[in-house]
Tab-separated table of C-alpha atoms and ligand atoms in Angstrom:
chain	number	residue	atom	x	y	z
A	1	MET	CA	28.223	-28.274	3.981
A	2	HIS	CA	28.022	-25.604	1.305
A	3	ARG	CA	25.649	-26.025	-1.565
A	4	ALA	CA	27.267	-27.174	-4.796
A	5	THR	CA	26.072	-25.037	-7.725
A	6	THR	CA	25.001	-28.187	-9.534
A	7	GLY	CA	22.592	-29.035	-6.733
A	8	ARG	CA	22.866	-31.743	-4.132
A	9	THR	CA	21.961	-35.410	-3.918
A	10	LEU	CA	18.820	-35.159	-1.910
A	11	GLY	CA	18.936	-38.727	-0.718
A	12	LEU	CA	22.299	-38.222	0.962
A	13	ALA	CA	21.541	-34.737	2.307
A	14	VAL	CA	18.158	-35.492	3.808
A	15	GLY	CA	19.015	-39.053	4.749
A	16	LEU	CA	22.172	-37.926	6.492
A	17	ALA	CA	20.530	-34.872	8.029
A	18	THR	CA	17.480	-36.819	9.185
A	19	ALA	CA	19.526	-39.671	10.559
A	20	LEU	CA	21.878	-37.307	12.337
A	21	ALA	CA	19.008	-35.116	13.491
A	22	GLY	CA	17.856	-38.024	15.593
A	23	THR	CA	21.191	-37.883	17.350
A	24	GLY	CA	21.026	-34.052	17.392
A	25	ALA	CA	24.252	-33.933	15.358
A	26	GLN	CA	22.861	-32.023	12.339
A	27	ALA	CA	20.125	-29.503	12.978
A	28	GLN	CA	17.711	-28.656	10.173
A	29	THR	CA	16.654	-25.054	10.623
A	30	ALA	CA	14.463	-22.845	8.482
A	31	GLU	CA	13.516	-19.245	9.072
A	32	VAL	CA	10.422	-18.853	6.893
A	33	LEU	CA	9.326	-15.411	5.646
A	34	HIS	CA	5.618	-15.328	4.680
A	35	TYR	CA	2.512	-13.163	4.911
A	36	TRP	CA	-0.103	-15.739	5.821
A	37	THR	CA	-1.506	-14.185	8.970
A	38	SER	CA	-5.295	-14.412	8.536
A	39	GLY	CA	-7.324	-17.254	10.088
A	40	GLY	CA	-7.267	-19.600	7.104
A	41	GLU	CA	-3.770	-18.624	6.039
A	42	ALA	CA	-2.375	-19.161	9.543
A	43	ARG	CA	-3.926	-22.643	9.753
A	44	ALA	CA	-2.328	-23.536	6.431
A	45	VAL	CA	1.148	-22.324	7.273
A	46	ALA	CA	0.871	-24.015	10.688
A	47	ALA	CA	0.314	-27.293	8.852
A	48	LEU	CA	3.626	-26.793	7.053
A	49	GLN	CA	5.374	-25.898	10.301
A	50	GLU	CA	3.973	-28.985	12.025
A	51	GLU	CA	5.054	-31.288	9.196
A	52	PHE	CA	8.530	-29.717	9.166
A	53	GLU	CA	8.946	-30.064	12.938
A	54	ALA	CA	7.613	-33.623	12.902
A	55	ALA	CA	10.377	-34.444	10.422
A	56	GLY	CA	12.973	-33.060	12.820
A	57	GLY	CA	13.191	-29.482	11.570
A	58	THR	CA	13.428	-26.317	13.636
A	59	TRP	CA	11.005	-23.721	12.242
A	60	VAL	CA	11.629	-20.027	12.860
A	61	ASP	CA	8.445	-18.187	11.912
A	62	ALA	CA	8.863	-14.812	10.201
A	63	PRO	CA	5.371	-13.547	9.358
A	64	VAL	CA	4.803	-10.109	7.800
A	65	ALA	CA	1.223	-8.892	8.211
A	66	GLY	CA	-0.483	-7.462	5.152
A	67	GLY	CA	-2.445	-9.575	2.706
A	68	GLY	CA	-1.386	-9.682	-0.903
A	69	GLY	CA	2.296	-9.654	-0.048
A	70	ASP	CA	3.407	-6.124	-0.904
A	71	ALA	CA	4.594	-5.437	2.664
A	72	GLN	CA	6.462	-8.734	2.757
A	73	ALA	CA	8.180	-8.000	-0.577
A	74	THR	CA	9.624	-4.811	0.939
A	75	VAL	CA	10.939	-6.722	3.954
A	76	LEU	CA	12.473	-9.378	1.689
A	77	ARG	CA	14.286	-6.836	-0.469
A	78	SER	CA	15.743	-5.043	2.547
A	79	ARG	CA	16.921	-8.290	4.129
A	80	VAL	CA	18.599	-9.536	0.965
A	81	LEU	CA	20.277	-6.157	0.443
A	82	ALA	CA	21.496	-6.342	4.046
A	83	GLY	CA	23.034	-9.744	3.306
A	84	ASP	CA	20.607	-11.483	5.647
A	85	PRO	CA	18.157	-13.430	3.466
A	86	PRO	CA	15.624	-15.763	5.107
A	87	THR	CA	16.154	-19.516	4.713
A	88	ALA	CA	12.838	-19.816	2.845
A	89	VAL	CA	10.367	-17.270	1.520
A	90	GLN	CA	6.827	-17.398	0.156
A	91	ILE	CA	7.167	-15.878	-3.298
A	92	LYS	CA	5.410	-15.915	-6.666
A	93	GLY	CA	5.540	-15.592	-10.421
A	94	PRO	CA	8.078	-13.294	-12.144
A	95	ASN	CA	9.507	-12.335	-8.728
A	96	ILE	CA	10.977	-15.843	-8.609
A	97	HIS	CA	12.710	-15.306	-11.951
A	98	ASP	CA	13.898	-11.841	-10.901
A	99	TRP	CA	15.630	-13.259	-7.807
A	100	ALA	CA	16.943	-16.255	-9.760
A	101	ALA	CA	18.479	-13.875	-12.303
A	102	GLU	CA	20.394	-12.306	-9.406
A	103	GLY	CA	21.893	-15.735	-8.753
A	104	VAL	CA	20.762	-15.779	-5.124
A	105	LEU	CA	18.324	-18.719	-5.160
A	106	ALA	CA	19.316	-22.291	-4.346
A	107	ASN	CA	19.148	-24.864	-7.122
A	108	LEU	CA	16.499	-27.440	-6.206
A	109	ASP	CA	17.128	-29.866	-9.068
A	110	ALA	CA	18.342	-32.608	-6.744
A	111	VAL	CA	15.205	-32.330	-4.594
A	112	ALA	CA	13.043	-32.198	-7.725
A	113	ALA	CA	14.673	-35.271	-9.257
A	114	GLU	CA	14.360	-37.274	-6.027
A	115	ALA	CA	10.650	-36.380	-5.679
A	116	GLY	CA	9.762	-36.550	-9.400
A	117	TRP	CA	8.452	-33.004	-9.688
A	118	ASP	CA	8.569	-33.204	-13.490
A	119	ASP	CA	5.909	-35.915	-13.384
A	120	ILE	CA	3.521	-34.321	-10.897
A	121	LEU	CA	3.586	-30.611	-11.758
A	122	PRO	CA	1.473	-29.099	-14.532
A	123	PRO	CA	3.562	-27.265	-17.161
A	124	LEU	CA	2.043	-23.922	-16.128
A	125	LEU	CA	3.530	-24.251	-12.642
A	126	ARG	CA	6.800	-25.743	-13.813
A	127	ASP	CA	7.336	-22.625	-15.955
A	128	ILE	CA	6.856	-20.407	-12.877
A	129	VAL	CA	9.299	-22.266	-10.599
A	130	THR	CA	12.114	-23.004	-13.067
A	131	TYR	CA	14.715	-20.601	-14.383
A	132	ASP	CA	17.238	-21.527	-17.078
A	133	ASP	CA	15.671	-24.977	-16.878
A	134	GLN	CA	16.617	-25.347	-13.194
A	135	TYR	CA	14.133	-25.610	-10.320
A	136	VAL	CA	14.563	-22.523	-8.139
A	137	ALA	CA	11.286	-22.699	-6.201
A	138	VAL	CA	8.587	-25.193	-5.241
A	139	PRO	CA	4.873	-24.451	-5.809
A	140	VAL	CA	2.520	-25.170	-2.934
A	141	ASN	CA	-0.918	-24.505	-4.478
A	142	ILE	CA	-3.153	-23.135	-7.201
A	143	HIS	CA	-5.499	-20.317	-6.184
A	144	ARG	CA	-8.316	-19.066	-8.394
A	145	VAL	CA	-8.814	-15.274	-8.214
A	146	ASN	CA	-12.084	-14.791	-10.117
A	147	TRP	CA	-14.540	-15.946	-7.438
A	148	LEU	CA	-17.671	-14.214	-6.169
A	149	TRP	CA	-18.498	-15.236	-2.583
A	150	ILE	CA	-22.174	-14.899	-1.696
A	151	ASN	CA	-24.269	-15.086	1.461
A	152	PRO	CA	-27.387	-16.773	0.036
A	153	GLU	CA	-29.643	-15.650	2.893
A	154	VAL	CA	-28.832	-11.997	2.219
A	155	LEU	CA	-29.422	-12.425	-1.508
A	156	ALA	CA	-32.770	-14.059	-0.720
A	157	GLU	CA	-33.803	-10.963	1.246
A	158	VAL	CA	-34.167	-9.156	-2.076
A	159	GLY	CA	-35.241	-12.202	-4.040
A	160	ALA	CA	-32.150	-11.908	-6.211
A	161	GLU	CA	-30.584	-14.690	-8.269
A	162	VAL	CA	-26.843	-15.354	-8.436
A	163	PRO	CA	-25.489	-12.808	-10.957
A	164	THR	CA	-23.727	-14.264	-14.008
A	165	THR	CA	-23.175	-11.021	-15.934
A	166	TRP	CA	-22.064	-7.569	-14.791
A	167	ASP	CA	-25.485	-6.166	-15.742
A	168	GLU	CA	-27.117	-8.764	-13.464
A	169	PHE	CA	-24.548	-7.959	-10.752
A	170	ASN	CA	-25.408	-4.252	-10.981
A	171	ALA	CA	-29.164	-4.947	-10.885
A	172	THR	CA	-28.735	-7.215	-7.847
A	173	ALA	CA	-26.513	-4.657	-6.137
A	174	ASP	CA	-29.026	-1.888	-6.810
A	175	ALA	CA	-31.790	-4.018	-5.267
A	176	LEU	CA	-29.623	-4.693	-2.209
A	177	LEU	CA	-28.826	-0.984	-1.855
A	178	GLU	CA	-32.543	-0.240	-2.083
A	179	ALA	CA	-33.097	-2.656	0.812
A	180	GLY	CA	-30.381	-0.942	2.871
A	181	ILE	CA	-27.944	-3.865	2.479
A	182	THR	CA	-24.261	-3.457	1.558
A	183	PRO	CA	-23.943	-5.251	-1.787
A	184	LEU	CA	-20.176	-5.749	-1.854
A	185	ALA	CA	-17.786	-6.317	1.051
A	186	HIS	CA	-14.433	-4.845	0.039
A	187	GLY	CA	-11.105	-3.838	1.515
A	188	GLY	CA	-9.746	-0.616	0.083
A	189	GLN	CA	-6.143	-1.649	-0.561
A	190	PRO	CA	-4.444	-1.458	-3.969
A	191	TRP	CA	-4.027	-5.211	-4.390
A	192	GLN	CA	-7.698	-5.744	-3.526
A	193	ASP	CA	-8.867	-3.040	-5.953
A	194	ALA	CA	-6.670	-4.707	-8.591
A	195	THR	CA	-8.191	-8.099	-7.769
A	196	VAL	CA	-11.661	-6.746	-8.558
A	197	PHE	CA	-10.315	-4.920	-11.626
A	198	GLU	CA	-8.795	-7.982	-13.247
A	199	THR	CA	-11.986	-9.989	-12.835
A	200	VAL	CA	-13.883	-7.175	-14.582
A	201	VAL	CA	-11.292	-7.171	-17.388
A	202	LEU	CA	-11.828	-10.902	-17.894
A	203	GLY	CA	-15.597	-10.670	-17.554
A	204	LEU	CA	-16.087	-7.792	-20.007
A	205	GLY	CA	-13.184	-8.395	-22.372
A	206	GLY	CA	-12.628	-12.139	-22.319
A	207	PRO	CA	-9.326	-14.036	-22.049
A	208	ASP	CA	-7.761	-12.732	-25.266
A	209	PHE	CA	-8.382	-9.104	-24.271
A	210	TYR	CA	-7.137	-9.888	-20.736
A	211	ARG	CA	-3.863	-11.194	-22.152
A	212	GLN	CA	-3.472	-8.257	-24.559
A	213	ALA	CA	-4.048	-5.676	-21.807
A	214	LEU	CA	-2.651	-7.241	-18.614
A	215	VAL	CA	0.081	-9.514	-19.955
A	216	GLU	CA	1.260	-8.035	-23.258
A	217	LEU	CA	0.555	-4.465	-22.037
A	218	ASP	CA	-0.671	-3.621	-25.527
A	219	ALA	CA	-1.268	0.148	-25.848
A	220	ASP	CA	-4.379	-0.243	-28.005
A	221	ALA	CA	-5.932	-2.681	-25.543
A	222	LEU	CA	-5.096	-0.435	-22.573
A	223	THR	CA	-6.875	2.510	-24.210
A	224	SER	CA	-9.649	0.564	-25.939
A	225	ASP	CA	-13.395	1.052	-25.581
A	226	THR	CA	-13.390	-2.240	-23.686
A	227	MET	CA	-10.981	-0.833	-21.099
A	228	ILE	CA	-13.191	2.275	-20.876
A	229	ALA	CA	-16.111	-0.077	-20.146
A	230	VAL	CA	-14.012	-1.811	-17.470
A	231	PHE	CA	-13.407	1.462	-15.662
A	232	ASP	CA	-17.106	2.350	-16.104
A	233	GLN	CA	-17.928	-0.898	-14.273
A	234	MET	CA	-15.315	-0.160	-11.597
A	235	ARG	CA	-17.070	3.173	-11.071
A	236	ARG	CA	-20.377	1.346	-10.588
A	237	ILE	CA	-18.685	-0.945	-8.067
A	238	THR	CA	-17.463	2.020	-6.003
A	239	GLY	CA	-21.141	2.682	-5.331
A	240	TYR	CA	-21.677	-0.807	-3.891
A	241	VAL	CA	-19.151	-0.807	-1.024
A	242	ASP	CA	-19.740	0.498	2.501
A	243	PRO	CA	-18.260	3.822	3.722
A	244	ASN	CA	-15.684	2.028	5.920
A	245	PHE	CA	-14.025	0.088	3.089
A	246	PRO	CA	-10.747	2.109	2.916
A	247	GLY	CA	-7.826	0.089	4.312
A	248	ARG	CA	-9.960	-2.840	5.442
A	249	ASP	CA	-8.093	-6.170	5.425
A	250	TRP	CA	-9.495	-8.678	2.932
A	251	ASN	CA	-10.362	-11.271	5.590
A	252	LEU	CA	-12.468	-8.734	7.511
A	253	ALA	CA	-14.436	-8.186	4.309
A	254	THR	CA	-14.910	-11.947	4.073
A	255	GLY	CA	-16.228	-11.830	7.647
A	256	MET	CA	-18.834	-9.287	6.567
A	257	VAL	CA	-20.232	-11.804	4.072
A	258	MET	CA	-20.142	-14.557	6.690
A	259	ASN	CA	-22.137	-12.561	9.234
A	260	GLY	CA	-24.561	-11.055	6.727
A	261	GLU	CA	-23.248	-7.486	6.961
A	262	ALA	CA	-22.769	-7.629	3.182
A	263	ALA	CA	-24.077	-9.855	0.436
A	264	MET	CA	-20.998	-10.578	-1.680
A	265	GLN	CA	-17.203	-10.322	-1.968
A	266	ILE	CA	-14.967	-10.558	-5.038
A	267	MET	CA	-11.811	-12.310	-3.832
A	268	GLY	CA	-9.523	-15.216	-4.563
A	269	ASP	CA	-10.269	-18.538	-2.896
A	270	TRP	CA	-8.028	-17.845	0.057
A	271	ALA	CA	-11.336	-16.397	1.212
A	272	LYS	CA	-12.582	-19.990	1.326
A	273	GLY	CA	-9.882	-20.622	3.932
A	274	GLU	CA	-11.706	-18.125	6.143
A	275	PHE	CA	-15.085	-19.807	5.615
A	276	ALA	CA	-13.438	-23.181	6.332
A	277	ALA	CA	-11.760	-21.839	9.487
A	278	SER	CA	-15.261	-20.836	10.653
A	279	GLU	CA	-16.466	-24.346	9.784
A	280	LEU	CA	-18.943	-23.054	7.194
A	281	THR	CA	-20.084	-25.277	4.334
A	282	PRO	CA	-20.103	-24.276	0.670
A	283	ASP	CA	-23.464	-24.347	-1.145
A	284	GLU	CA	-25.160	-24.150	2.276
A	285	ASP	CA	-23.676	-21.326	4.363
A	286	TYR	CA	-22.123	-19.573	1.376
A	287	LEU	CA	-21.918	-19.838	-2.405
A	288	CYS	CA	-18.800	-19.762	-4.582
A	289	VAL	CA	-19.420	-18.765	-8.193
A	290	PRO	CA	-17.152	-17.402	-10.938
A	291	THR	CA	-17.176	-13.604	-11.077
A	292	PRO	CA	-19.702	-12.263	-13.609
A	293	GLY	CA	-19.002	-12.923	-17.255
A	294	THR	CA	-16.135	-15.313	-16.602
A	295	SER	CA	-15.978	-18.995	-17.294
A	296	GLY	CA	-12.197	-18.706	-17.357
A	297	PHE	CA	-9.638	-19.091	-14.609
A	298	VAL	CA	-7.461	-16.291	-13.245
A	299	LEU	CA	-4.537	-18.213	-11.795
A	300	ASN	CA	-2.482	-17.353	-8.745
A	301	SER	CA	0.024	-19.766	-7.252
A	302	ASP	CA	2.142	-19.535	-4.122
A	303	SER	CA	5.630	-20.995	-4.022
A	304	PHE	CA	8.578	-21.173	-1.676
A	305	ALA	CA	12.053	-20.196	-2.770
A	306	PHE	CA	15.272	-20.787	-0.873
A	307	PHE	CA	18.028	-18.237	-0.837
A	308	GLU	CA	21.677	-19.278	-0.853
A	309	VAL	CA	22.529	-19.236	2.856
A	310	GLU	CA	25.471	-20.135	5.043
A	311	GLY	CA	25.271	-22.835	7.680
A	312	ASP	CA	24.858	-26.603	7.366
A	313	ASP	CA	21.727	-26.515	9.519
A	314	ARG	CA	20.039	-24.004	7.248
A	315	VAL	CA	21.016	-25.825	4.071
A	316	ALA	CA	19.706	-29.062	5.587
A	317	GLY	CA	16.555	-27.230	6.633
A	318	GLN	CA	16.025	-26.079	3.052
A	319	ASP	CA	16.373	-29.630	1.744
A	320	LEU	CA	13.889	-30.910	4.275
A	321	LEU	CA	11.338	-28.157	3.641
A	322	ALA	CA	11.601	-28.324	-0.163
A	323	GLY	CA	11.138	-32.078	-0.030
A	324	LEU	CA	7.968	-31.843	2.113
A	325	ILE	CA	5.939	-29.252	0.193
A	326	LEU	CA	4.830	-31.451	-2.724
A	327	GLY	CA	4.218	-34.496	-0.551
A	328	GLU	CA	0.752	-35.982	-1.091
A	329	SER	CA	-0.520	-35.731	2.493
A	330	PHE	CA	0.820	-32.218	2.923
A	331	GLN	CA	-0.653	-31.056	-0.364
A	332	GLU	CA	-4.087	-32.212	0.833
A	333	THR	CA	-3.852	-30.819	4.377
A	334	PHE	CA	-2.400	-27.463	3.363
A	335	ASN	CA	-4.816	-26.770	0.493
A	336	LEU	CA	-7.890	-27.786	2.503
A	337	PHE	CA	-6.912	-25.105	5.025
A	338	LYS	CA	-5.748	-22.527	2.473
A	339	GLY	CA	-8.792	-22.668	0.184
A	340	SER	CA	-6.614	-23.431	-2.836
A	341	ILE	CA	-6.259	-26.617	-4.862
A	342	PRO	CA	-3.089	-28.724	-4.906
A	343	ALA	CA	-0.132	-27.826	-7.070
A	344	ARG	CA	0.298	-31.489	-7.966
A	345	THR	CA	-2.285	-32.816	-10.370
A	346	ASP	CA	-2.344	-36.480	-9.316
A	347	LEU	CA	-4.114	-36.133	-5.956
A	348	ASP	CA	-7.396	-37.854	-5.127
A	349	ARG	CA	-10.179	-35.206	-5.096
A	350	SER	CA	-12.491	-36.862	-2.560
A	351	ALA	CA	-11.283	-34.832	0.434
A	352	PHE	CA	-12.005	-31.512	-1.302
A	353	ASP	CA	-15.257	-29.544	-1.088
A	354	ALA	CA	-17.608	-28.422	-3.870
A	355	CYS	CA	-15.792	-25.122	-4.479
A	356	ALA	CA	-12.395	-26.811	-4.737
A	357	VAL	CA	-13.706	-29.497	-7.095
A	358	ARG	CA	-15.318	-26.771	-9.218
A	359	SER	CA	-11.971	-24.984	-9.271
A	360	MET	CA	-10.225	-28.157	-10.420
A	361	GLU	CA	-12.836	-28.778	-13.104
A	362	ASP	CA	-12.856	-25.159	-14.272
A	363	LEU	CA	-9.056	-25.178	-14.424
A	364	ASP	CA	-9.110	-28.253	-16.660
A	365	SER	CA	-11.689	-26.659	-18.990
A	366	ALA	CA	-9.890	-23.305	-18.969
A	367	VAL	CA	-6.666	-25.029	-20.073
A	368	ALA	CA	-8.602	-26.830	-22.796
A	369	GLU	CA	-10.451	-23.687	-23.961
A	370	GLY	CA	-7.552	-21.247	-23.698
A	371	SER	CA	-9.308	-19.207	-20.975
A	372	LEU	CA	-6.630	-19.721	-18.319
A	373	VAL	CA	-4.975	-16.377	-17.583
A	374	PRO	CA	-2.281	-15.377	-15.078
A	375	SER	CA	-3.244	-12.997	-12.277
A	376	MET	CA	-1.791	-9.513	-12.603
A	377	ALA	CA	-2.973	-8.420	-9.143
A	378	HIS	CA	-1.240	-11.432	-7.552
A	379	GLU	CA	2.123	-11.172	-9.276
A	380	ILE	CA	1.863	-13.999	-11.788
A	381	ALA	CA	1.319	-12.146	-15.076
A	382	ILE	CA	3.863	-9.328	-15.047
A	383	GLY	CA	6.790	-7.942	-13.065
A	384	ARG	CA	6.745	-5.625	-10.103
A	385	ALA	CA	6.993	-2.322	-12.009
A	386	PRO	CA	4.140	-2.683	-14.530
A	387	ARG	CA	1.995	-4.365	-11.829
A	388	GLY	CA	2.633	-1.320	-9.676
A	389	ALA	CA	1.395	0.922	-12.485
A	390	PHE	CA	-1.907	-0.972	-12.625
A	391	LEU	CA	-2.336	-0.902	-8.837
A	392	ASP	CA	-1.628	2.836	-8.717
A	393	VAL	CA	-4.091	3.790	-11.455
A	394	VAL	CA	-6.872	1.393	-10.439
A	395	THR	CA	-6.709	2.534	-6.821
A	396	GLN	CA	-6.546	6.217	-7.783
A	397	HIS	CA	-9.612	5.731	-9.980
A	398	PHE	CA	-11.459	3.747	-7.293
A	399	ASN	CA	-10.877	6.466	-4.690
A	400	SER	CA	-11.591	9.549	-6.802
A	401	ASP	CA	-14.014	10.857	-9.402
A	402	MET	CA	-11.499	10.210	-12.187
A	403	SER	CA	-13.274	9.530	-15.485
A	404	SER	CA	-12.772	6.287	-17.387
A	405	GLN	CA	-11.121	8.220	-20.206
A	406	GLU	CA	-8.673	9.828	-17.777
A	407	ALA	CA	-8.017	6.414	-16.218
A	408	VAL	CA	-7.066	4.681	-19.458
A	409	GLU	CA	-4.846	7.594	-20.501
A	410	LEU	CA	-3.084	7.548	-17.114
A	411	LEU	CA	-2.842	3.755	-17.257
A	412	LEU	CA	-1.080	3.813	-20.635
A	413	GLU	CA	1.270	6.552	-19.428
A	414	GLU	CA	2.199	4.739	-16.184
A	415	VAL	CA	2.533	1.304	-17.796
A	416	GLU	CA	4.809	2.676	-20.504
A	417	LEU	CA	6.952	4.365	-17.855
A	418	ALA	CA	7.192	1.042	-15.994
A	419	MET	CA	8.220	-1.082	-18.972
B	1	GAL	C1	-2.180	-13.624	-2.341
B	1	GAL	C2	-1.540	-14.934	-1.956
B	1	GAL	C3	-2.556	-15.811	-1.296
B	1	GAL	C4	-3.332	-15.081	-0.215
B	1	GAL	C5	-3.644	-13.615	-0.531
B	1	GAL	C6	-4.071	-12.792	0.666
B	1	GAL	O1	-1.309	-12.846	-3.075
B	1	GAL	O2	-1.037	-15.586	-3.115
B	1	GAL	O3	-1.903	-16.963	-0.777
B	1	GAL	O4	-2.723	-15.248	0.989
B	1	GAL	O5	-2.572	-12.970	-1.134
B	1	GAL	O6	-3.045	-12.583	1.561
């Protein structure tokens, strides 16, 4: 059964496929390309696989190691160019629109209508997963990027309080250094450097400056005194990581905070998936607080998109998978494992921990106050090319003695080349 361009009647497709699947007549197969290979990530994607298989689907796992997704994006591009796209792929932000513009993504309107996505998705997510007013992807979660993860016992060793400004962060880090403790666990990879960078932009410049610099790519903002101050702070931060930070995977840095090798980590709340996988409890074994200076919300959201593929079994597998992802029970199970909060806004909050509830509450207030901003580091704010310019310059600066003035000049040059 080939997909009609106007979308399919989900009821018939899934009903028929599910009914027939029981007789083995119509397989429902999905090869799923993703990069969720850490402890917490793997638990979360396993929950999706289990739900899909319980509904009669055949899951073909296609993981690509490498947090942040840059390695997976390369694999995806080569497979599509080779005419061999995966059935489903974990994808985000403007990348979804880029692929939709190529006309290679399946239209999910029938699935969306059947499941009432218009009623359960917040507008900010609907904008990400629709193109030309058609659903071309399904969001699975909302991650918050601007979190500081803290081992309270390590902080107590120097009698430090939880830092709420970058000056307090620096003073706490200096005290930790003095005591021979690594202040900040960090993995030296471009996307991780950019994760820290964007939280400093928000903390020092505020949401309006963040949007001017990282969304609108405004030349004055990119070369402003505020951006100079951001790179000054990034230089301070380079003094707070351990000598073995280059190339370290993000989840190993999270492990350093867990076992007390370091006091803090700046990372999105997929890090909470690691704490949860180790059965650690927020506000007891670890603290989750907004990164210094931010009361806003740097949003990242993972989605699945479905490429136009041949084969009735794969088309049926896409219908089944797309129809499961926003289901209430799945949304709870998956996000508890992943460390994120549900994509759908109508879920009961009682199963979620203190960090998740804080994320939900802070998201609501950020929307109300206008301090909700899209993550640049995690491919929500801007396209691949300008994001690449930021990652290049921020990582070059982090790993050299480049001055802040040189950094902002290089940043403007590279961003303008990428636009
Ligand atoms: C992000 C992704 C998250 C998380 C993280 C680390 O870009 O959206 O789901 O997995 O990378 O791999």
